XYZ file of C-alpha atoms in Angstrom:
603
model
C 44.968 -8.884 -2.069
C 46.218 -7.161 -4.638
C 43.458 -8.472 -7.402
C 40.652 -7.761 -4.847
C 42.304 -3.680 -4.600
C 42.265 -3.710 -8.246
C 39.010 -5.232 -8.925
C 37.535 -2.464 -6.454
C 39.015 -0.054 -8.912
C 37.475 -1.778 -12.187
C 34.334 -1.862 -10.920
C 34.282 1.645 -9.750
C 31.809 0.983 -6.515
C 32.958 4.120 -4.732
C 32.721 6.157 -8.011
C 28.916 5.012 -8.062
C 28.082 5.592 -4.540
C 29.853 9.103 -5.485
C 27.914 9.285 -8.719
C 24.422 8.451 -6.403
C 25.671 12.183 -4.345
C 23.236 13.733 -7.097
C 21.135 10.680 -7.922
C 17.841 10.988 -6.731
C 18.245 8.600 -3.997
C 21.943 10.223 -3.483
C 21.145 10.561 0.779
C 20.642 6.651 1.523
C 23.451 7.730 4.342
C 24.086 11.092 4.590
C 25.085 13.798 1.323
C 28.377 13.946 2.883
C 29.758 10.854 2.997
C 29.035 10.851 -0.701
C 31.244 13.831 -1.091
C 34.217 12.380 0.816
C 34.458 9.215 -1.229
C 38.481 9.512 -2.403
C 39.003 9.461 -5.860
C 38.865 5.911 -7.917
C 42.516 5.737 -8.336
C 42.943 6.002 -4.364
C 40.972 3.240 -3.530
C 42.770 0.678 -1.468
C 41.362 -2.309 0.210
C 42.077 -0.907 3.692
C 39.763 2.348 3.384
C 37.001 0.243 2.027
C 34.938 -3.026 3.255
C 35.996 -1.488 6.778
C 32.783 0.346 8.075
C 29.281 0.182 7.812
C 29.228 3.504 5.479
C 30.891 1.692 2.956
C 28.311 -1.072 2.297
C 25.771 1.519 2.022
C 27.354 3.378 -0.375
C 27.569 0.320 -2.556
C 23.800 -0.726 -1.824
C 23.200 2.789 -3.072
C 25.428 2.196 -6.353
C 22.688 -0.489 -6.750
C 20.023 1.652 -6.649
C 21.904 4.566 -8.966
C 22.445 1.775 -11.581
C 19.134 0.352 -11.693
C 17.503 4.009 -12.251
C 20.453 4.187 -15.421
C 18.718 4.678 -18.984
C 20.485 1.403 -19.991
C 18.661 -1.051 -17.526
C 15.264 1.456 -17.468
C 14.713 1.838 -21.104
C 15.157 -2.327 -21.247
C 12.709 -3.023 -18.634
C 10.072 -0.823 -20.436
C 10.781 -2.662 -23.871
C 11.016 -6.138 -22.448
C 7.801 -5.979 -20.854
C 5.691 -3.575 -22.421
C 7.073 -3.045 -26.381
C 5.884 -6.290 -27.921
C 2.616 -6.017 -27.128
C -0.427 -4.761 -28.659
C -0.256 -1.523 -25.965
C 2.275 0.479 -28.090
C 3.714 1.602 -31.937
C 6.730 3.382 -33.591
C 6.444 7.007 -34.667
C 8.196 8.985 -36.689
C 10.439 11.098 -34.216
C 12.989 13.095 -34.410
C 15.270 10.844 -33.107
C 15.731 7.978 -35.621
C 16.564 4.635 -33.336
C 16.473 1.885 -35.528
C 16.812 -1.243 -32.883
C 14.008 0.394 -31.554
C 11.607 0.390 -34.669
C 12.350 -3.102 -35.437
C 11.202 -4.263 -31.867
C 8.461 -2.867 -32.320
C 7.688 -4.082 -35.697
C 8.660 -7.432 -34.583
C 11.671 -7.471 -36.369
C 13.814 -9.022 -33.668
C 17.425 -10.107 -34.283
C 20.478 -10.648 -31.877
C 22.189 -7.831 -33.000
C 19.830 -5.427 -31.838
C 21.411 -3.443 -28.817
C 18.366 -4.053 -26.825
C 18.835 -7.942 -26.260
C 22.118 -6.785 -24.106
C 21.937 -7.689 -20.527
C 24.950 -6.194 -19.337
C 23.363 -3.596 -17.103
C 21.510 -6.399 -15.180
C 24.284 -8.236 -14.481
C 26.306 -5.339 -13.688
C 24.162 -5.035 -10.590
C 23.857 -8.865 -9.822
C 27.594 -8.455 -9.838
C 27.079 -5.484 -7.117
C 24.973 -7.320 -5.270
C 26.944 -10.361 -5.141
C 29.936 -8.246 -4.065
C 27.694 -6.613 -1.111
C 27.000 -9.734 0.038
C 30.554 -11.579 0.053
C 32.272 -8.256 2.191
C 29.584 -7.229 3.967
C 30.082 -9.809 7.039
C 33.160 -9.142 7.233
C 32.665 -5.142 7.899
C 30.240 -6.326 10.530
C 32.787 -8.166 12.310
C 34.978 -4.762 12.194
C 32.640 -2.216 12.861
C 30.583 -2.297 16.187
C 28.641 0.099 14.906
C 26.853 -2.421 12.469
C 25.335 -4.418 14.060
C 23.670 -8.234 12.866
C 20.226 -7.033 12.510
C 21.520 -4.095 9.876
C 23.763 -6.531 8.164
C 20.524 -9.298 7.840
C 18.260 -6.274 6.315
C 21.363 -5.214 3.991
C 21.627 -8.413 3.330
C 17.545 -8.891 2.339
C 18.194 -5.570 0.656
C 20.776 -6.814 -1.370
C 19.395 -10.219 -2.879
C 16.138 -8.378 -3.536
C 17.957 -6.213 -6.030
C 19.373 -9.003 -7.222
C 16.490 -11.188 -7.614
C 14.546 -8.500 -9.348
C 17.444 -8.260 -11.820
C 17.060 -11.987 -12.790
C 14.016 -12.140 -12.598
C 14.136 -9.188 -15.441
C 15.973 -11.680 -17.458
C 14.227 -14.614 -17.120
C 11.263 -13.570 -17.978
C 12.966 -11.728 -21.005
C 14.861 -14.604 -22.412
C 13.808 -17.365 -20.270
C 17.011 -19.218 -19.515
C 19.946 -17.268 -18.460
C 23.282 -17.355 -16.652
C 22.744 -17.827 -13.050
C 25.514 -16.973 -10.434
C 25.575 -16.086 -6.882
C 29.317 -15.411 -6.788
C 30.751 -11.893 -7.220
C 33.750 -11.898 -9.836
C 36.433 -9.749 -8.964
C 39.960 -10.966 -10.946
C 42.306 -8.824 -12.043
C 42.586 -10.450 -15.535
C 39.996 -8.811 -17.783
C 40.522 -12.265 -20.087
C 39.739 -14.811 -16.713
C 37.706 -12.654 -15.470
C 35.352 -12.757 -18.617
C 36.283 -16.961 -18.714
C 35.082 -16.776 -15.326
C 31.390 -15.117 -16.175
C 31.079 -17.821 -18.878
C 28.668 -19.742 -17.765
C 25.836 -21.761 -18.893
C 22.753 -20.879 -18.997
C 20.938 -22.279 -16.314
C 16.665 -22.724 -17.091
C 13.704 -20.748 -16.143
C 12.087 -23.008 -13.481
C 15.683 -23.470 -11.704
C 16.739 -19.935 -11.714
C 12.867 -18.959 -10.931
C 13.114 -22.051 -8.045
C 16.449 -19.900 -6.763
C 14.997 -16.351 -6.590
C 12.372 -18.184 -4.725
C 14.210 -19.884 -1.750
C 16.463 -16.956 -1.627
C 14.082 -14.239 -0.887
C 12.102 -16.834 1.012
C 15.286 -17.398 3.363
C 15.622 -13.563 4.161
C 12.161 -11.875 3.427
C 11.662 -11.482 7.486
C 15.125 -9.591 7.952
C 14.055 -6.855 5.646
C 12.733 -3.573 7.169
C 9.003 -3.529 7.236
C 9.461 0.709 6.610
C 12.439 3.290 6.906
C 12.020 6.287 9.893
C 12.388 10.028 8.611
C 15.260 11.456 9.395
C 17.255 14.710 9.093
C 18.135 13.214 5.532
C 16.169 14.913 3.421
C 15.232 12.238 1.460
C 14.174 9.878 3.880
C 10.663 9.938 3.366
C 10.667 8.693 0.157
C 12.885 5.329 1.370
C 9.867 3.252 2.549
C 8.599 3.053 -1.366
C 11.749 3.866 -3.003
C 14.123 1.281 -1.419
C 13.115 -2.808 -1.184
C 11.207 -3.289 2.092
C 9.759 -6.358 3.432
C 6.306 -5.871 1.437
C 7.893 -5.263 -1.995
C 10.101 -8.763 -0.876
C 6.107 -9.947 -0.429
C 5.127 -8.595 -3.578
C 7.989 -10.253 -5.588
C 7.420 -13.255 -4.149
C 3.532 -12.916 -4.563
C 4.642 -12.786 -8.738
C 7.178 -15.490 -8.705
C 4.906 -18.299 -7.473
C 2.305 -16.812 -9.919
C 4.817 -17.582 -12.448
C 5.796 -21.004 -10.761
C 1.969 -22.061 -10.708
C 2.199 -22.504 -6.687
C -1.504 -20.092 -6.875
C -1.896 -21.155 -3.047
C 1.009 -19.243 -1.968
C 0.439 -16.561 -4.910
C -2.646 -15.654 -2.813
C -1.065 -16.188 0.512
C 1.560 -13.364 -0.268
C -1.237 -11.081 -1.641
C -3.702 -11.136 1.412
C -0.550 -10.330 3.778
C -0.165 -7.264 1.704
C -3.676 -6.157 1.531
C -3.969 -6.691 5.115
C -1.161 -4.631 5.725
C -2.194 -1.944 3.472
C -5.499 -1.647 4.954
C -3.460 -1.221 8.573
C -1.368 1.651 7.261
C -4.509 3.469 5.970
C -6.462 2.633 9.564
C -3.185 5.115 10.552
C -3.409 7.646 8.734
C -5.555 10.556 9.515
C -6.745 11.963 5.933
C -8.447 8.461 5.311
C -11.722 7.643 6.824
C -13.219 4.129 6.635
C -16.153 5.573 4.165
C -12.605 6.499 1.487
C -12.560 2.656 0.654
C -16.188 1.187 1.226
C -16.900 1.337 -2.264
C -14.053 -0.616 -2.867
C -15.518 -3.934 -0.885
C -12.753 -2.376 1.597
C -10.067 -2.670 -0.281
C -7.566 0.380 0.402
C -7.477 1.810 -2.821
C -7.332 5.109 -3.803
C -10.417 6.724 -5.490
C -10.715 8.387 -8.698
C -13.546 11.101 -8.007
C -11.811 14.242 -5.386
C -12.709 14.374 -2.212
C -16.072 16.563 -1.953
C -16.720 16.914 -5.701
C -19.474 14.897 -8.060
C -17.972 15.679 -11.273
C -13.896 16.357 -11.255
C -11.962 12.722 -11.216
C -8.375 11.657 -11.842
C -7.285 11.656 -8.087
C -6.319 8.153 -7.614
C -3.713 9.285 -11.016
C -2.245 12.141 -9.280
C -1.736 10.288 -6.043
C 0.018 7.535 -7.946
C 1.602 8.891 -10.598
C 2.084 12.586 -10.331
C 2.758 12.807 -6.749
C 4.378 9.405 -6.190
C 4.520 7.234 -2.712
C 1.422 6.735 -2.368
C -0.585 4.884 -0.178
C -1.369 1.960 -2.934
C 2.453 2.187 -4.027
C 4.592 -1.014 -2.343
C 7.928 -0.272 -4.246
C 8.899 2.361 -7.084
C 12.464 3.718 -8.241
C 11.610 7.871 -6.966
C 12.516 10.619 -9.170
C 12.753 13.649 -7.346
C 10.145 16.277 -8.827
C 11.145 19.933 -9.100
C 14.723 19.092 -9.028
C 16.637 19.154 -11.934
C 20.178 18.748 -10.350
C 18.743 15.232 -9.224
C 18.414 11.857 -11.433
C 15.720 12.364 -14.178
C 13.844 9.651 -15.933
C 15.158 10.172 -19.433
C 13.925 6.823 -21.048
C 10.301 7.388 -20.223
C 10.569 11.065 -21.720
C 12.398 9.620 -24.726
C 10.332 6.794 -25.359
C 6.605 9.016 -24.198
C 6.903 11.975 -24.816
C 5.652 15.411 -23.776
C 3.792 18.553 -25.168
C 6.975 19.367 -26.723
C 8.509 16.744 -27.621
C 7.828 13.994 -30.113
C 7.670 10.715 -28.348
C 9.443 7.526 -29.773
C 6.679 5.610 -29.460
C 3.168 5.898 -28.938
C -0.022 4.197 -28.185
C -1.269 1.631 -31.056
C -4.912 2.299 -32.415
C -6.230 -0.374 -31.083
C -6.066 0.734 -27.576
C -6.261 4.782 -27.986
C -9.392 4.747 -29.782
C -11.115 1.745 -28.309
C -13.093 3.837 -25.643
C -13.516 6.441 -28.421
C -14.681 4.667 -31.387
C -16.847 2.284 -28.985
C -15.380 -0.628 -30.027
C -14.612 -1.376 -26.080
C -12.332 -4.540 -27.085
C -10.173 -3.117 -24.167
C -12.566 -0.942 -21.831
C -15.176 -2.500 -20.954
C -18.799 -1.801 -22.676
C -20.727 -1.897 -18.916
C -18.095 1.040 -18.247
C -20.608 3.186 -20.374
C -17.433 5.284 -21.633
C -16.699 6.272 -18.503
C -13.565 4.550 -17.308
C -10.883 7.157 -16.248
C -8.440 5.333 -16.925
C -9.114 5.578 -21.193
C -8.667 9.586 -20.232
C -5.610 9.775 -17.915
C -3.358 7.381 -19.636
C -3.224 9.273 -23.190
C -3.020 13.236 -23.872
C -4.860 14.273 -27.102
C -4.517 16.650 -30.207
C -7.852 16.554 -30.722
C -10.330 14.453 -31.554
C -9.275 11.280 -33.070
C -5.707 12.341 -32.597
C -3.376 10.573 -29.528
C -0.758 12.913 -29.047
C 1.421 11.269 -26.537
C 1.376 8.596 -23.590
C 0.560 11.042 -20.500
C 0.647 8.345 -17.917
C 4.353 8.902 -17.023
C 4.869 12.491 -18.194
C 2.305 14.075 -15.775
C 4.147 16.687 -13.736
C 1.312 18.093 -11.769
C -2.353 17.814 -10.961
C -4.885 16.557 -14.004
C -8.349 17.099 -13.635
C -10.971 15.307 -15.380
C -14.488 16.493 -16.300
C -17.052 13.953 -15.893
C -18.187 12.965 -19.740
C -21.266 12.227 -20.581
C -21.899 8.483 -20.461
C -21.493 6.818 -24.216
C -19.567 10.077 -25.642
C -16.036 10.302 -24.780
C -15.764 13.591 -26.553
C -18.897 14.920 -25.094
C -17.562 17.625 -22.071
C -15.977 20.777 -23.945
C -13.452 21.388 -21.360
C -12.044 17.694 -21.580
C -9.556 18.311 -24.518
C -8.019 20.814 -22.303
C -6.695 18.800 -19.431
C -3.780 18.180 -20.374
C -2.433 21.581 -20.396
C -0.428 20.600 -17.455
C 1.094 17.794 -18.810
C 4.198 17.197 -20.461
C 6.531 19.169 -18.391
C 9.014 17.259 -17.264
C 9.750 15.415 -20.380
C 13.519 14.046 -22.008
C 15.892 14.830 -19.668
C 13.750 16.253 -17.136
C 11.222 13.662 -16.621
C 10.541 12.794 -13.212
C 8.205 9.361 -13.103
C 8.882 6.940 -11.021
C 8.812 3.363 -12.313
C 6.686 1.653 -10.612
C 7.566 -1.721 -9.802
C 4.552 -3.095 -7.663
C 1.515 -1.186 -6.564
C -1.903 -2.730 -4.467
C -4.251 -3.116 -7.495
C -1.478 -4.930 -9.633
C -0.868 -7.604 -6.515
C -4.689 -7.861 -5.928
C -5.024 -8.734 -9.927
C -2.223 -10.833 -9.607
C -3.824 -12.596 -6.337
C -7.236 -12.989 -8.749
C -5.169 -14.439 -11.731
C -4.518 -17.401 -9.196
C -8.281 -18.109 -7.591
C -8.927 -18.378 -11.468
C -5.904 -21.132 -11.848
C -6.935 -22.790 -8.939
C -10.822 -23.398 -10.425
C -10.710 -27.101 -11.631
C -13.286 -27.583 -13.838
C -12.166 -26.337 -16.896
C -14.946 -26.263 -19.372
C -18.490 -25.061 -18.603
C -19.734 -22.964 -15.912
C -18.237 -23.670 -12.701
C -20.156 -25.740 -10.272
C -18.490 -27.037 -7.304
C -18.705 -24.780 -4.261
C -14.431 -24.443 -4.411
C -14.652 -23.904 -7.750
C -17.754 -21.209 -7.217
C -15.771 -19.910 -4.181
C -12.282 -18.957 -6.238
C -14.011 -17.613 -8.750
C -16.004 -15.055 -6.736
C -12.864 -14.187 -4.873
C -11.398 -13.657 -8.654
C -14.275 -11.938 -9.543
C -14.224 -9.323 -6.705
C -10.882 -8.282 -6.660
C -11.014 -7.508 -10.415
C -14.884 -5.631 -9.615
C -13.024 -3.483 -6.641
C -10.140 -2.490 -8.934
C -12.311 -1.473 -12.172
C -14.658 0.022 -10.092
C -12.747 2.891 -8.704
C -11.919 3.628 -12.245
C -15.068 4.537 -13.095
C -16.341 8.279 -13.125
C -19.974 8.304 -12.180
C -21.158 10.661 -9.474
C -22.866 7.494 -8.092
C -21.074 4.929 -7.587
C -22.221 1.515 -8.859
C -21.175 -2.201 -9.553
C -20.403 -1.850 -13.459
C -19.221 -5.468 -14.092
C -21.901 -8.179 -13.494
C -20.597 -11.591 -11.720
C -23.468 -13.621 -13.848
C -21.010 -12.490 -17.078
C -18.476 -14.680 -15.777
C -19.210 -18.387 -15.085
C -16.903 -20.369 -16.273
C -12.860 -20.169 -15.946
C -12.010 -19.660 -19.386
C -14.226 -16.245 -18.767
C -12.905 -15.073 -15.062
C -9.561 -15.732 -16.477
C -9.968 -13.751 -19.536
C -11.598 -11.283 -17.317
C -8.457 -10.457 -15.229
C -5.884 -10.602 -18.136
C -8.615 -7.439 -19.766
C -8.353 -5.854 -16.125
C -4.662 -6.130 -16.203
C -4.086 -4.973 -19.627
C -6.344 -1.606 -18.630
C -5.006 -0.830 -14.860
C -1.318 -1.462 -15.764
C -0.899 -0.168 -19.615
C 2.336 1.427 -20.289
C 3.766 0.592 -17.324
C 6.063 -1.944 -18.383
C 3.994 -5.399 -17.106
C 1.992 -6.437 -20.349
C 4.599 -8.562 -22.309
C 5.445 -10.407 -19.742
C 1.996 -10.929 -18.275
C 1.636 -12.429 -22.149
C 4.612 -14.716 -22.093
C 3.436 -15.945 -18.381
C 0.336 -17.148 -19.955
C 1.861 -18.852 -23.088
C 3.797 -20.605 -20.385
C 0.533 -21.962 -18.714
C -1.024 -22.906 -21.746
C 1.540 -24.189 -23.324
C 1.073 -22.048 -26.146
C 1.130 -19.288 -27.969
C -2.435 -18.192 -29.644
C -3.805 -15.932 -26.802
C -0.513 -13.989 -26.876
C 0.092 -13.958 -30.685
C -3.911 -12.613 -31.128
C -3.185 -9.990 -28.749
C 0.105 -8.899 -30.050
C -0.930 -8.826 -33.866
C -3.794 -5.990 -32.329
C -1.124 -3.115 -32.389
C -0.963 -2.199 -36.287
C -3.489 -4.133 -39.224
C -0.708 -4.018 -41.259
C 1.656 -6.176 -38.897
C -1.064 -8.863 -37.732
C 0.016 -11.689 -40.406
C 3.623 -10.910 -39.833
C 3.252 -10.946 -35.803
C 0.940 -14.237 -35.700
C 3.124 -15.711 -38.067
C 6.349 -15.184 -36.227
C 5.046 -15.872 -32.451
C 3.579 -19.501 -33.464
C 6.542 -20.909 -31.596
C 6.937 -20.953 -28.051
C 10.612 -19.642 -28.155
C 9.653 -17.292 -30.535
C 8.169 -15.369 -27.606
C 11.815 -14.881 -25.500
C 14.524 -12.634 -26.998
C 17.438 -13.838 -28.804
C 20.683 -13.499 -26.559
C 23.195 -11.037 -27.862
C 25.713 -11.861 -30.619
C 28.178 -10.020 -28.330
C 26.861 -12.089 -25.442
C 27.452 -15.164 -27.466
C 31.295 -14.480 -28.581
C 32.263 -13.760 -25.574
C 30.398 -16.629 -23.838
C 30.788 -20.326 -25.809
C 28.374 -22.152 -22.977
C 25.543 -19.913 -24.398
C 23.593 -21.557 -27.303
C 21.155 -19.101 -29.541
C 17.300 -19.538 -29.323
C 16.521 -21.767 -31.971
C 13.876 -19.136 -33.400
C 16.654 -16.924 -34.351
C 18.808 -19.108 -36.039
C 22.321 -17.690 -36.073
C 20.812 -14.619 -35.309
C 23.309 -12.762 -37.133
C 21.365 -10.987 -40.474
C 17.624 -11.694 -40.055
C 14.874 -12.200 -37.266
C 13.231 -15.425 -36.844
C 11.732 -17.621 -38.608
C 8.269 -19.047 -38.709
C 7.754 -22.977 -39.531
């Protein structure tokens, strides 16, 4: 009893849930049951674990911790720094670890490889999960069906956590038990575990969500909270359960049920827009139905960059399935500082920036990333990167847009042709450092539809030559039009058209390539194109399509970069030294060696 009071104490779960009363999602029950929590040193066993309030405070310590900088800022660089998308720059803040990610100079002392913050949470969530029954049993109020949703809740979080990791440094400690022991030296004996391997930990995530995904809330009512209407895309529901599970067997090669999970999804986003009254069935037809939001504004020919403000300025929208919310025009509530640290703003240097390769590719023509039949007109080469002037990316804009953007149509083949086009980004930049309010967006529609047409283009058999059996034909249309629908609303022309042609496309190798470029320009900076990388190496058993891509970001990094990635476990992260000393079942990634002085090693 008395380990259990003072492991309550350690791990502070009423100070978070107290610490969530100005978090962003700081109402998940009500801001006054926040404000009663007694202090940390008061907490007893017998005023906690006794009522359903309690769990939900802790469920909402979850959420508080995953929105910290420390598990943010690694999610970002896990899945989005090594790539080709993104470079150093001189800022005023100096962060070393930083620069040598990003110049792929990776060792195991850099702070970034540290996982604590993950399994902080998993710890959390365990913990939920091992008390909450019992409060059920004591509190009439909660009834079974809240406790199975808590529950689904709960092991989402958690999944999403390891699945963080696994993708990160591919085999990691796996544990379903919450540690709780008084002992700081057991308890730490206690966490040492082995690392357990991708496929089994993947295989785990799997059958768990699988078990609960039905006893998760399909949406969240409004209530008098006022908060609450930002809880059906802010807080796990059953279709972001979908949506992770849609990934995972994308990862785990099941493409069957990859699709399976995708089409529930799409069907049930086309059902919510049937229900709302501002859509009309004509919104979408240019689509091929898909509910997507378009770029162009409603009853204008030449002004685009709606489908950006719906999903990134305004947040919760229509296409969004699950995103941590930042309050907007709030300052007293959570703020995204990573993305303002590591993105910028107009008035503040960002940390990073976007490489060459990608922020002049729809300038210079080169369209090795936007697509030549685009004609210079996809949106998306506008709205993701704020200017200087010509020739000069200032910042990444996608996640530091605090109100509308409008863009002026360009003329085709010139993407400095339109005067008033440099000056769009006026309202941009706002919210930046400390004040940045973007939500990170975990899982939208058009990343689950590319995700769904990654899989018809696995499931094609014939791998060399253009495809000729009617299966083979049929998955790659289906691959083929969900790519078309998304990079179609992209495109600002007053008349809309078809701008990629199926005939380009016949064989897999080609359809395949095809979504990985469609991916790489819907979902850039967002935190997904590392990983969708390292999921490919994984396929192929290799790593030359990710080490070409990655060696893009800076000419003078290429032989260094293709050099270092020729191994296959040159493409995870090393695991902490701390991690290490602390833990003697872990073993380092053989590409880093001891890990200790330099990165890896190419031979």
């Amino acid at each position: 009893m008395n380990n259990i009071k003072s492991k309550i104490r350690k791990n502070s779960l009423t100070l978070m849930a107290l610490s969530l009363g100005v978090m962003s999602m700081g109402c998940l029950t009500s801001c006054g049951d926040f404000l009663d929590v007694q202090p940390q040193n008061e907490t007893i066993l017998e005023n906690f674990w006794n009522e359903k309030k309690d769990v939900e405070s802790v469920i909402a310590g979850c959420y508080s911790q995953l929105q910290s900088e420390g598990i943010i800022s690694r999610m970002m660089i896990w899945g989005e720094f090594r790539s080709e998308n993104v470079v150093y720059t001189d800022a005023d803040h100096k962060d070393t670890n930083l620069e040598k990610v990003l110049k792929e100079n990776l060792t195991a002392n850099n702070s970034y490889t540290r996982w604590v913050d993950f399994y902080s949470v998993i710890n959390k969530c365990n913990t939920i999960l091992k008390y909450a029954p019992g409060v059920a049993s004591v509190d009439p109020s909660y009834t079974q069906s809240q406790l199975k949703a808590d529950m689904a809740e709960v092991i989402a979080i958690r999944s999403l956590c390891y699945f963080y990791l696994i993708r990160t440094f591919r085999d990691v400690p796996y544990t379903e038990t919450c540690y709780e022991d008084d002992s700081e030296d057991e308890g730490k004996q206690q966490m040492a575990l082995p690392a357990t391997d991708f496929n089994t930990v993947l295989s785990n995530l799997i059958y768990s969500l699988e078990e609960v995904k039905e006893d998760a809330l399909e949406g969240y009512p409004e209530t008098s909270n006022p908060y609450s209407e930002y809880f059906t895309t802010g807080r796990i529901t059953k279709w972001a359960i979908y949506s992770m599970l849609c990934e995972m067997y994308l990862w785990q090669k099941d493409y069957a049920k990859c699709i399976d999970y995708a089409n529930r999804i799409i069907e049930h986003k086309k059902e919510e827009v049937r229900n709302l009254s501002k859509y009309t069935a004509d919104d979408f037809i240019n689509w091929d139905g898909y509910p997507l939001i378009g770029t162009r504004y409603r009853g204008s020919s030449t002004v685009f960059g709606n489908g950006f403000n719906e999903i990134f300025v305004k947040g919760k929208s229509i296409e969004t399935i699950f995103e941590l919310t930042f309050i907007k025009d709030n300052d007293n509530l959570a703020s995204n500082v990573p993305y303002g640290n590591f993105y910028g703003g107009q008035d503040r240097k960002p940390w990073v920036n976007a490489s060459s390769f990608v922020s002049l590719d729809e300038w210079n023509a080169t369209y090795k990333v936007y697509d030549k039949q685009n004609k210079g007109l996809d949106m998306r080469a506008y709205e993701n990167i704020a200017w200087k002037g010509k020739d000069e990316p200032e910042f990444i804009s996608k996640t530091t847009a605090s109100s509308n953007t409008q863009i002026y149509a360009p003329t085709a083949n010139d993407f400095w042709s339109n005067s008033t086009w440099s000056k769009q980004y006026i309202t941009f930049g706002m919210n930046h450092d400390s004040r940045n309010k973007a939500n990170v967006i975990f899982y939208r529609l058009s990343d689950i539809m590319l995700l769904a047409a990654e899989a018809y283009s696995q499931l094609i058999t014939q791998d060399a030559g253009d495809v000729t059996s009617d299966e083979d034909v049929k998955n790659l249309y289906n691959a083929f039009k969900l790519v078309n629908a998304v990079n179609k609303r992209s495109i600002g022309e007053q008349v809309l058209k078809d701008t990629l042609v199926l005939k380009n496309y016949k064989t897999k190798d080609a359809i395949t390539n095809l979504v990985y470029e469609e991916r790489h320009r819907e979902l850039m900076f967002e935190g997904k194109r590392y990983f969708d990388l390292v999921r490919r190496s994984q396929r192929d058993g290799n790593t030359e399509y990710l080490a070409s891509k990655c060696s893009n970001k800076d000419t003078n990094l290429q032989t260094i970069i293709q050099s270092k990635m020729k191994k296959m476990d040159a493409i995870y992260w090393p695991y902490n030294l701390d991690e290490i000393k602390v833990n003697p079942h872990l073993h380092q990634n053989s590409a880093f060696g001891s890990g200790e002085n330099s990165s890896y090693e190419a031979n």
